[in-house]
mmCIF file with all atom_site columns, C-alpha atoms in Angstrom:
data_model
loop_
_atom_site.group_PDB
_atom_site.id
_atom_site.type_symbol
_atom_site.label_atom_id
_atom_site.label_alt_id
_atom_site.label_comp_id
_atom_site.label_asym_id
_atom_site.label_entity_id
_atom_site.label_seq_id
_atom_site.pdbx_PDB_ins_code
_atom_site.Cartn_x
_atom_site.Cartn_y
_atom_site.Cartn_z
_atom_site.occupancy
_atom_site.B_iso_or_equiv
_atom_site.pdbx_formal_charge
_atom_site.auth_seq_id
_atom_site.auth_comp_id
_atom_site.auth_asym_id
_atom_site.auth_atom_id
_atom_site.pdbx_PDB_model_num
ATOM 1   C CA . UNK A 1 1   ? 63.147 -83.793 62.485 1.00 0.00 ? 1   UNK A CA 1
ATOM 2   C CA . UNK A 1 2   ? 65.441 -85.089 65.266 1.00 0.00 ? 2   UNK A CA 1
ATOM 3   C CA . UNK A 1 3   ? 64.723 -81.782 67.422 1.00 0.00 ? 3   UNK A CA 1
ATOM 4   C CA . UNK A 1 4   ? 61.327 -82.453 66.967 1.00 0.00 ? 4   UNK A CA 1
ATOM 5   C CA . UNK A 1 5   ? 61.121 -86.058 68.386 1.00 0.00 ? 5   UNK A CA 1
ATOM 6   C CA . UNK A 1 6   ? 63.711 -84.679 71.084 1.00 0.00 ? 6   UNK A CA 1
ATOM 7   C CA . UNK A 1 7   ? 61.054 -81.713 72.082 1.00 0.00 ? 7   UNK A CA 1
ATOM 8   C CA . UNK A 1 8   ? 57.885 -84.116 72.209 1.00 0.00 ? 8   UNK A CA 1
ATOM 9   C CA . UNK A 1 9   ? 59.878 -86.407 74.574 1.00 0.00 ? 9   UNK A CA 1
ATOM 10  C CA . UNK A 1 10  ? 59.755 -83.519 76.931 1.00 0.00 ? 10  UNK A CA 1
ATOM 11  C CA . UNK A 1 11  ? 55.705 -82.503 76.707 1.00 0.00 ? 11  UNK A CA 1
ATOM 12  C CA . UNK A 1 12  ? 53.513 -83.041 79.603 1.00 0.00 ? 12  UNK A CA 1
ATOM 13  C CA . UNK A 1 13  ? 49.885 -83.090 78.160 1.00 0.00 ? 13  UNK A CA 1
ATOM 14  C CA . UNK A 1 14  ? 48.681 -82.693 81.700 1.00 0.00 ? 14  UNK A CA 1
ATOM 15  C CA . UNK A 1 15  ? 50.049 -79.411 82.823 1.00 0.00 ? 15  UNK A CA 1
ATOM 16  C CA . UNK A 1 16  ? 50.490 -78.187 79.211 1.00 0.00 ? 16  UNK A CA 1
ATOM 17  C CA . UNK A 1 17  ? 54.470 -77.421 79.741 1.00 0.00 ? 17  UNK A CA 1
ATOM 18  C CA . UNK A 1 18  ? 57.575 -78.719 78.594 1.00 0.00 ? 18  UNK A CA 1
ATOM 19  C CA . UNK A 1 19  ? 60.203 -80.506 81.123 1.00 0.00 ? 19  UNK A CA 1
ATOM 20  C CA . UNK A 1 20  ? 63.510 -80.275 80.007 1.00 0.00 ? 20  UNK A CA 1
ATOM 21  C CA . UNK A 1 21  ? 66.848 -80.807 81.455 1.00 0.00 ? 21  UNK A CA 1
ATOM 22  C CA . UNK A 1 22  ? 64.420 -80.653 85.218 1.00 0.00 ? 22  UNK A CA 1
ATOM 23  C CA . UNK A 1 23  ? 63.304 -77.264 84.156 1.00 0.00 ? 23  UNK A CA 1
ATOM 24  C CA . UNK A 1 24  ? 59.619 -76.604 83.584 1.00 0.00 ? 24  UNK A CA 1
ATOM 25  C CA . UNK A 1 25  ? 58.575 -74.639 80.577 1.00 0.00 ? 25  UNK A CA 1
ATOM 26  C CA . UNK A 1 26  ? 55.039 -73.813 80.565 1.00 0.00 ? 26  UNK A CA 1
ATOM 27  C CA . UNK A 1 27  ? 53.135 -73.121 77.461 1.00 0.00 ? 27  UNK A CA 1
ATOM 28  C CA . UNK A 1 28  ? 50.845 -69.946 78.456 1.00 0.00 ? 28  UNK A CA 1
ATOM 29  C CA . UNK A 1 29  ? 48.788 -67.493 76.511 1.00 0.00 ? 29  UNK A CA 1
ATOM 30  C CA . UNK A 1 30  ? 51.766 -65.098 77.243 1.00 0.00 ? 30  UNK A CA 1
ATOM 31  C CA . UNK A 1 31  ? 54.034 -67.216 75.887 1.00 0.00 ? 31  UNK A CA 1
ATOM 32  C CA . UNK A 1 32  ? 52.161 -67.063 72.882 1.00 0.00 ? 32  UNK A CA 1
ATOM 33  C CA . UNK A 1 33  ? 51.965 -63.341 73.118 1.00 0.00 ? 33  UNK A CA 1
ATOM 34  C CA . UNK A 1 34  ? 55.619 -62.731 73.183 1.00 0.00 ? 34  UNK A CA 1
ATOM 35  C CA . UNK A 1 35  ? 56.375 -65.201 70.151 1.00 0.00 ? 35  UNK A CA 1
ATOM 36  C CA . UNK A 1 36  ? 54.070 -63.965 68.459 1.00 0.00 ? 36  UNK A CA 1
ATOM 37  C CA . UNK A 1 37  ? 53.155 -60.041 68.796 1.00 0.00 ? 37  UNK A CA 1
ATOM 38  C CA . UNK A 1 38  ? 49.728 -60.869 68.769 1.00 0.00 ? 38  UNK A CA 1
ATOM 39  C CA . UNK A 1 39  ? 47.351 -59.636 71.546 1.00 0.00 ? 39  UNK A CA 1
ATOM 40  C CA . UNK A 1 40  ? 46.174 -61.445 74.843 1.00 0.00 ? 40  UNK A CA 1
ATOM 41  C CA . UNK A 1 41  ? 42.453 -59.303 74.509 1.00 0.00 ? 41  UNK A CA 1
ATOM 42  C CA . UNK A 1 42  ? 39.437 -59.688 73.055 1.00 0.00 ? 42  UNK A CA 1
ATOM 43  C CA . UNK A 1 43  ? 37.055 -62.620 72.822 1.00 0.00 ? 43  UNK A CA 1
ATOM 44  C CA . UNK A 1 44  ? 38.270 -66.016 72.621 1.00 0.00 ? 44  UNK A CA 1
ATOM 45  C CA . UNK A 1 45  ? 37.347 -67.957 69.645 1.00 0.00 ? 45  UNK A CA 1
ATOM 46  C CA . UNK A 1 46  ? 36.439 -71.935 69.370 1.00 0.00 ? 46  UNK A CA 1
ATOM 47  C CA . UNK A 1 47  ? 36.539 -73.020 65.615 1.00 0.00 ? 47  UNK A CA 1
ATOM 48  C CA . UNK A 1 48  ? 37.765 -76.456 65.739 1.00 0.00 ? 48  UNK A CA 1
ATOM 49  C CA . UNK A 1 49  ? 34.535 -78.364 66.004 1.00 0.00 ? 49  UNK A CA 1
ATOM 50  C CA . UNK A 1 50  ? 32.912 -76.465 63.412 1.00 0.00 ? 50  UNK A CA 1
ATOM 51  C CA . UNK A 1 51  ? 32.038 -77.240 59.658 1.00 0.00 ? 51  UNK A CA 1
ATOM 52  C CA . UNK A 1 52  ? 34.583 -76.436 57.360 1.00 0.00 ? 52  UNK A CA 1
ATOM 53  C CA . UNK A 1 53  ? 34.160 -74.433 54.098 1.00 0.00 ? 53  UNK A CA 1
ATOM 54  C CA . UNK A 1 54  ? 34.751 -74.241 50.521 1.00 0.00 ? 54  UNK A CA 1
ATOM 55  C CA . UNK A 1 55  ? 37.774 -72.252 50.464 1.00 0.00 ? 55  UNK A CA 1
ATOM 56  C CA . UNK A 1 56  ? 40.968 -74.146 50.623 1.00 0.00 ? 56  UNK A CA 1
ATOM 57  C CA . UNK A 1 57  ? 44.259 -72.702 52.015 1.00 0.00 ? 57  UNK A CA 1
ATOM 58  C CA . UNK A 1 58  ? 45.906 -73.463 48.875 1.00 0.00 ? 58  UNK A CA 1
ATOM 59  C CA . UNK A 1 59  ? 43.644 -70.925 46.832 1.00 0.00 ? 59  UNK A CA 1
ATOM 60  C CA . UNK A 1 60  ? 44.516 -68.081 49.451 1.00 0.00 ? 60  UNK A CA 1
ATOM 61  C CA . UNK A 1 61  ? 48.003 -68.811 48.807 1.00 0.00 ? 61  UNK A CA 1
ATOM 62  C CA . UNK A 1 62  ? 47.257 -68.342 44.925 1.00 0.00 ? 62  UNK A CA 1
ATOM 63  C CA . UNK A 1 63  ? 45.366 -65.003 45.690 1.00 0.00 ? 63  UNK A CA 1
ATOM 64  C CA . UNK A 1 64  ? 48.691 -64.172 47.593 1.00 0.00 ? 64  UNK A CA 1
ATOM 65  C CA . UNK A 1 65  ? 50.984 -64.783 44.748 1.00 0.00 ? 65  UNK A CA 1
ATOM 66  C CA . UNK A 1 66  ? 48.213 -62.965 42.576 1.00 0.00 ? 66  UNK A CA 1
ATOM 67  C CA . UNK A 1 67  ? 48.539 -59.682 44.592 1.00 0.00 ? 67  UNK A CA 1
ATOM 68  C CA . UNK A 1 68  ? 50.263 -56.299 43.210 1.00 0.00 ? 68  UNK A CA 1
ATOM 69  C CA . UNK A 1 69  ? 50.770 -52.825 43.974 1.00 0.00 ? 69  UNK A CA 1
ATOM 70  C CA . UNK A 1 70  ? 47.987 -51.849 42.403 1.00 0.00 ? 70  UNK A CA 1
ATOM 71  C CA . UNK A 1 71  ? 45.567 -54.193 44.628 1.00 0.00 ? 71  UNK A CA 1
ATOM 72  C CA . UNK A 1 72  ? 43.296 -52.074 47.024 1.00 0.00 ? 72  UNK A CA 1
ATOM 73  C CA . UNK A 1 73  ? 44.482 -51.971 50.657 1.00 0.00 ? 73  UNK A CA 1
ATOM 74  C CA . UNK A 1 74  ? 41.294 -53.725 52.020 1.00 0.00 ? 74  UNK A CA 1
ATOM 75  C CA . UNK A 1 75  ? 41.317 -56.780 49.687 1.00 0.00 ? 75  UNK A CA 1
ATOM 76  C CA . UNK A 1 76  ? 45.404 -56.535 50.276 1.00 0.00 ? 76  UNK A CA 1
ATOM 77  C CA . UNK A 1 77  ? 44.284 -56.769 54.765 1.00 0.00 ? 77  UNK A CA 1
ATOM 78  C CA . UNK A 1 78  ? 41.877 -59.736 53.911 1.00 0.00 ? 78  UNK A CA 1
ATOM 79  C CA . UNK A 1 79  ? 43.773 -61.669 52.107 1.00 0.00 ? 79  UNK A CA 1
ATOM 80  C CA . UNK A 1 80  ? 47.007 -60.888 53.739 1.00 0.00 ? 80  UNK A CA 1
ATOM 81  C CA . UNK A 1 81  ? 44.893 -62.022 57.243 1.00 0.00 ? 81  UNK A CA 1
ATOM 82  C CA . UNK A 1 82  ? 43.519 -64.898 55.360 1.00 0.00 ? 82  UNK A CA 1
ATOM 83  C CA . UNK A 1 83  ? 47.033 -66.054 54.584 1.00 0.00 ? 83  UNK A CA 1
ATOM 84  C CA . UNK A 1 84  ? 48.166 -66.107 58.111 1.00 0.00 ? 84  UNK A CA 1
ATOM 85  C CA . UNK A 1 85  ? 45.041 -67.627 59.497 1.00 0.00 ? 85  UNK A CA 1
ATOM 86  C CA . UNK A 1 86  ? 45.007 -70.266 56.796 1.00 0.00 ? 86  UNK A CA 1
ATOM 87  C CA . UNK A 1 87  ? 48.854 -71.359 55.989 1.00 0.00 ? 87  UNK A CA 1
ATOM 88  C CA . UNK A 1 88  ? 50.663 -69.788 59.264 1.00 0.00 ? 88  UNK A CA 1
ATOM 89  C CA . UNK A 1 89  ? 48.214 -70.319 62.341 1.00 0.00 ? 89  UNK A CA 1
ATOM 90  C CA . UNK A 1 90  ? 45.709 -72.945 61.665 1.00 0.00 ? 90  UNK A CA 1
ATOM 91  C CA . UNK A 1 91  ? 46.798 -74.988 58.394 1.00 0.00 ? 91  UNK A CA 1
ATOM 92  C CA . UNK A 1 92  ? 44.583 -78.021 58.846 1.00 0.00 ? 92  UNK A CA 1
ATOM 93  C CA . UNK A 1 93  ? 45.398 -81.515 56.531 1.00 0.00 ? 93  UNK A CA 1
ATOM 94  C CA . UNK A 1 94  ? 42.684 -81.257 54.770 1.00 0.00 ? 94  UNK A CA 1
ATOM 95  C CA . UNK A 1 95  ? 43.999 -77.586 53.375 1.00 0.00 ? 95  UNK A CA 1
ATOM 96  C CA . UNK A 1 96  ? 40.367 -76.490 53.987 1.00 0.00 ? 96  UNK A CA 1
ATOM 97  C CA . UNK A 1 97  ? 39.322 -72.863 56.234 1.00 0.00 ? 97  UNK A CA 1
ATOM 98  C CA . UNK A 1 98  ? 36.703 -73.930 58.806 1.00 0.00 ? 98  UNK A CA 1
ATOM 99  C CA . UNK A 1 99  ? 34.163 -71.762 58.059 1.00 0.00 ? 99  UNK A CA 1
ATOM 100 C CA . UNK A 1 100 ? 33.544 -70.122 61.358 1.00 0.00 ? 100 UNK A CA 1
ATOM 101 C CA . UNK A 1 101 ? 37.860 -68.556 60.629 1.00 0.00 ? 101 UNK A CA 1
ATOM 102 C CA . UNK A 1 102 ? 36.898 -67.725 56.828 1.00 0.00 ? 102 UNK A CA 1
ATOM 103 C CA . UNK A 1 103 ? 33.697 -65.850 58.963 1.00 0.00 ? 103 UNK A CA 1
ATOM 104 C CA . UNK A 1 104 ? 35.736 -63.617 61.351 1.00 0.00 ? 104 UNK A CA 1
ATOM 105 C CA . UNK A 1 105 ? 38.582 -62.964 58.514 1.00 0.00 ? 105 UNK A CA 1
ATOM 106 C CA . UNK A 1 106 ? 36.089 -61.334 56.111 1.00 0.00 ? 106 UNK A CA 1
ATOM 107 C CA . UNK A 1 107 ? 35.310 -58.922 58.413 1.00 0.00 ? 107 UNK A CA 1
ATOM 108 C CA . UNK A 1 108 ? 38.418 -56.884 59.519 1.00 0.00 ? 108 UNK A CA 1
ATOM 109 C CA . UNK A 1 109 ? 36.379 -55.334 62.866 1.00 0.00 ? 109 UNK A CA 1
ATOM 110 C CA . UNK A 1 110 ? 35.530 -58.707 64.155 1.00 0.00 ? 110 UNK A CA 1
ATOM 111 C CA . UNK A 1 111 ? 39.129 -60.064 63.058 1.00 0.00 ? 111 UNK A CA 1
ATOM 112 C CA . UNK A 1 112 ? 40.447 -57.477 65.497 1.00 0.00 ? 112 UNK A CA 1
ATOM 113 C CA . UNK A 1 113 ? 37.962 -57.994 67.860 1.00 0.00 ? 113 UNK A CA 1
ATOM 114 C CA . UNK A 1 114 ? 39.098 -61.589 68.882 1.00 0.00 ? 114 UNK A CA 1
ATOM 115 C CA . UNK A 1 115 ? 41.714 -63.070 70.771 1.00 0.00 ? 115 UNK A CA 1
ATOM 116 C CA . UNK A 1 116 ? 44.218 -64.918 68.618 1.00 0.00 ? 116 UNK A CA 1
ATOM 117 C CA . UNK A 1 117 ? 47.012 -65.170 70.970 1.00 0.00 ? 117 UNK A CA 1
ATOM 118 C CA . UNK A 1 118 ? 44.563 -67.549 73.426 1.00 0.00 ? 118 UNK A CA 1
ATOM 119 C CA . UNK A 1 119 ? 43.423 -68.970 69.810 1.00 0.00 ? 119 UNK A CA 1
ATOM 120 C CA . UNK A 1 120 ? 46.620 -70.115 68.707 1.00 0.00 ? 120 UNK A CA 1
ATOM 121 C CA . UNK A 1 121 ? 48.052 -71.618 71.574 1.00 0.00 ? 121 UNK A CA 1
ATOM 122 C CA . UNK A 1 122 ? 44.581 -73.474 72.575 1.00 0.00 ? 122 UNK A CA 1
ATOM 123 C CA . UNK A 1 123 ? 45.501 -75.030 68.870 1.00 0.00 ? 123 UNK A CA 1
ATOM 124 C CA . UNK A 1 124 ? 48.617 -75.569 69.090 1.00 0.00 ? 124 UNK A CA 1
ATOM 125 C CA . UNK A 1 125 ? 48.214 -77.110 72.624 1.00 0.00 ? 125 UNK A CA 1
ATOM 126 C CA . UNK A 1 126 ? 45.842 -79.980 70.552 1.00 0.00 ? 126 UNK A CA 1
ATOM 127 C CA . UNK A 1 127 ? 48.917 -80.615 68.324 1.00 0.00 ? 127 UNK A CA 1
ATOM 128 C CA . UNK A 1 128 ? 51.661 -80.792 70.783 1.00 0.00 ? 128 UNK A CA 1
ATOM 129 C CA . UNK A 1 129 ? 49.180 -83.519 72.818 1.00 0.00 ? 129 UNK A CA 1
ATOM 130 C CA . UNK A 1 130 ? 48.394 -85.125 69.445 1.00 0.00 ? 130 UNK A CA 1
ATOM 131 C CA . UNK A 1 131 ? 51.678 -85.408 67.711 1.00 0.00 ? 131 UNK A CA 1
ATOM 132 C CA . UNK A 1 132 ? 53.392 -86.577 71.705 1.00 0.00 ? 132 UNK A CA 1
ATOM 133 C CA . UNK A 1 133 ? 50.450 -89.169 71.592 1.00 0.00 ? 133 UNK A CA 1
ATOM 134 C CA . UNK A 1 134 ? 51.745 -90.452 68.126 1.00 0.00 ? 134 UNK A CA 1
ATOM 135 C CA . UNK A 1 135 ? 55.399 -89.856 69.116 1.00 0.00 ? 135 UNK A CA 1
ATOM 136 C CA . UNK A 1 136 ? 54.997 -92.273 72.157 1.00 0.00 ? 136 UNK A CA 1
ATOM 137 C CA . UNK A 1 137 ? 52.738 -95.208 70.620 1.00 0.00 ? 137 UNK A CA 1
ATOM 138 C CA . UNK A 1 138 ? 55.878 -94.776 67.867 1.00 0.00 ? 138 UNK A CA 1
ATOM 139 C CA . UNK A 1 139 ? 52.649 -94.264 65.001 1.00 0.00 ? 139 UNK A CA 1
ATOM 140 C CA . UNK A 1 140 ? 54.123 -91.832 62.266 1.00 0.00 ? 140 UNK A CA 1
ATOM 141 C CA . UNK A 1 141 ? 53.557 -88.599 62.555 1.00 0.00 ? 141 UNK A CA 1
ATOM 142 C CA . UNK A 1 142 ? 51.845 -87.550 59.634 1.00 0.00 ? 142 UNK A CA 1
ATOM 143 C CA . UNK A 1 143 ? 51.593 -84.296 59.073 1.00 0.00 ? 143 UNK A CA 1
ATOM 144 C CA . UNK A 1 144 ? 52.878 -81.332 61.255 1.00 0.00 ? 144 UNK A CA 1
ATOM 145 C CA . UNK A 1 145 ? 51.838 -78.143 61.112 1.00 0.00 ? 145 UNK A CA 1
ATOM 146 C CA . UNK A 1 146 ? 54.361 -75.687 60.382 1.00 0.00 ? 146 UNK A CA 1
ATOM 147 C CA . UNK A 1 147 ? 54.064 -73.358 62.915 1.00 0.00 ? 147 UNK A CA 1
ATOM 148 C CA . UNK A 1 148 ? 54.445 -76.492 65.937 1.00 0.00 ? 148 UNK A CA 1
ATOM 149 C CA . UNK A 1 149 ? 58.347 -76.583 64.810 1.00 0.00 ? 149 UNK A CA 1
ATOM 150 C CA . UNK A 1 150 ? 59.385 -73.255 64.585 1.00 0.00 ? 150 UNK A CA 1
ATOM 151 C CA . UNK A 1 151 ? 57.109 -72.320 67.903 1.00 0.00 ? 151 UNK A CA 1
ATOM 152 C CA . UNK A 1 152 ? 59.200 -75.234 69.806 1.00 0.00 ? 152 UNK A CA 1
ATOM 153 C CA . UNK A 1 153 ? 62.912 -74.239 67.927 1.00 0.00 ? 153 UNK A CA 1
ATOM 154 C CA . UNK A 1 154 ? 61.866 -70.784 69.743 1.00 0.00 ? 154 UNK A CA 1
ATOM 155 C CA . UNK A 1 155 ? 62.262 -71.869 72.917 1.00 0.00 ? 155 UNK A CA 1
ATOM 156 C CA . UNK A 1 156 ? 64.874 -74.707 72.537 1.00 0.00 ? 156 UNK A CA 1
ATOM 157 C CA . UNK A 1 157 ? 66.948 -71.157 71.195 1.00 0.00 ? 157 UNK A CA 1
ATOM 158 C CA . UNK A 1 158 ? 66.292 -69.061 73.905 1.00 0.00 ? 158 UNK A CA 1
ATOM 159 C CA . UNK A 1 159 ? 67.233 -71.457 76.476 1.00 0.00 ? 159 UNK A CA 1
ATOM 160 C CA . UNK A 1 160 ? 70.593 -72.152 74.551 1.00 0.00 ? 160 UNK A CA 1
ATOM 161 C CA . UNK A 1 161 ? 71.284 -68.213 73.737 1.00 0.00 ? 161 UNK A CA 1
ATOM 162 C CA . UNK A 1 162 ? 70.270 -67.065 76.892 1.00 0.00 ? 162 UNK A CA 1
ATOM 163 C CA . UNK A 1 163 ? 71.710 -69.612 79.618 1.00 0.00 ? 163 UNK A CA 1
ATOM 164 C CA . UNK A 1 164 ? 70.769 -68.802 83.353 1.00 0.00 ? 164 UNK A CA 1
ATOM 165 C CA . UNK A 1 165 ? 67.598 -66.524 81.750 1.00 0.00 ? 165 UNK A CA 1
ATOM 166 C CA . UNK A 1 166 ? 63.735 -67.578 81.824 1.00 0.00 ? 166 UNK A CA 1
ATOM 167 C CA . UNK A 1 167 ? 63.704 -69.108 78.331 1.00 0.00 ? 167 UNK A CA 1
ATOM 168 C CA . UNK A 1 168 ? 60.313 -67.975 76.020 1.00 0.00 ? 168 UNK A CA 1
ATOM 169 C CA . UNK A 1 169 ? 58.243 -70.884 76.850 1.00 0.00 ? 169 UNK A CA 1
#
């Protein structure tokens, strides 16, 4: 993951931006919004300091795999949102859902009632600091969640296909 190592070079952990080639990229809520689709309303949501459950991302992706045409459209919602909050957004090591995520997921009117673009980003701001941490004591990595490397080959793309443009982040 050469790009990877190149990208955490370039974090600054105390303005939450990127500095590359003297240009500053900052890594906003907006940001986050425009990668993403998701929406910038709604109430923000702070799940990494709580318990975690029983249900383990790997079982959600079996319940995926295990869905079919004939699978009611709620159940299909849940565990299509489940998925993505799980194994996209917020895959954790331990492959297990914090409870307080499996909580808002199972109930479709408080799932849309939160703000998940200000939720991902406030994660993934933890993982750029923590994996740049790593990076520079030159400590291995470990693991990486998925979404950090496509998020940061975003904006490394934008800047390259769109030269003289404000790149995404």
């Amino acid at each position: 993951m050469p790009l990877m190592y190149e990208l955490l070079k370039c974090w600054d952990d105390t303005e939450d931006r990127f500095i590359i080639k003297g240009g500053v990229l900052k890594f906003t809520t907006d940001e986050v919004v425009i990668l993403t689709g998701l929406s910038n309303t709604g109430a923000e949501i702070i799940w990494q300091n709580k318990p975690l459950g029983g249900v383990l991302s790997t079982e959600i992706k079996s319940d995926m795999a295990k869905l079919s045409r004939s699978t009611d459209d709620s159940t299909m919602i849940r565990t299509f949102i489940m998925f993505l909050v799980s194994n996209l957004f917020f895959p954790l090591n331990s492959h297990k859902i914090p409870r307080k995520l499996v909580s808002i997921v199972s109930s479709l009117k408080e799932f849309s009632s939160k703000n998940w673009a200000w939720t991902l980003r406030e994660f993934l701001v933890n993982e750029f600091n923590r994996m740049a941490i790593k990076f520079a004591t030159k400590k291995p990595l470990g693991y990486i969640n998925d979404f950090l490397p496509l998020l940061l080959m975003s904006a490394v793309g934008s800047e390259n296909s769109r030269p003289g443009l404000r790149p995404i982040f």
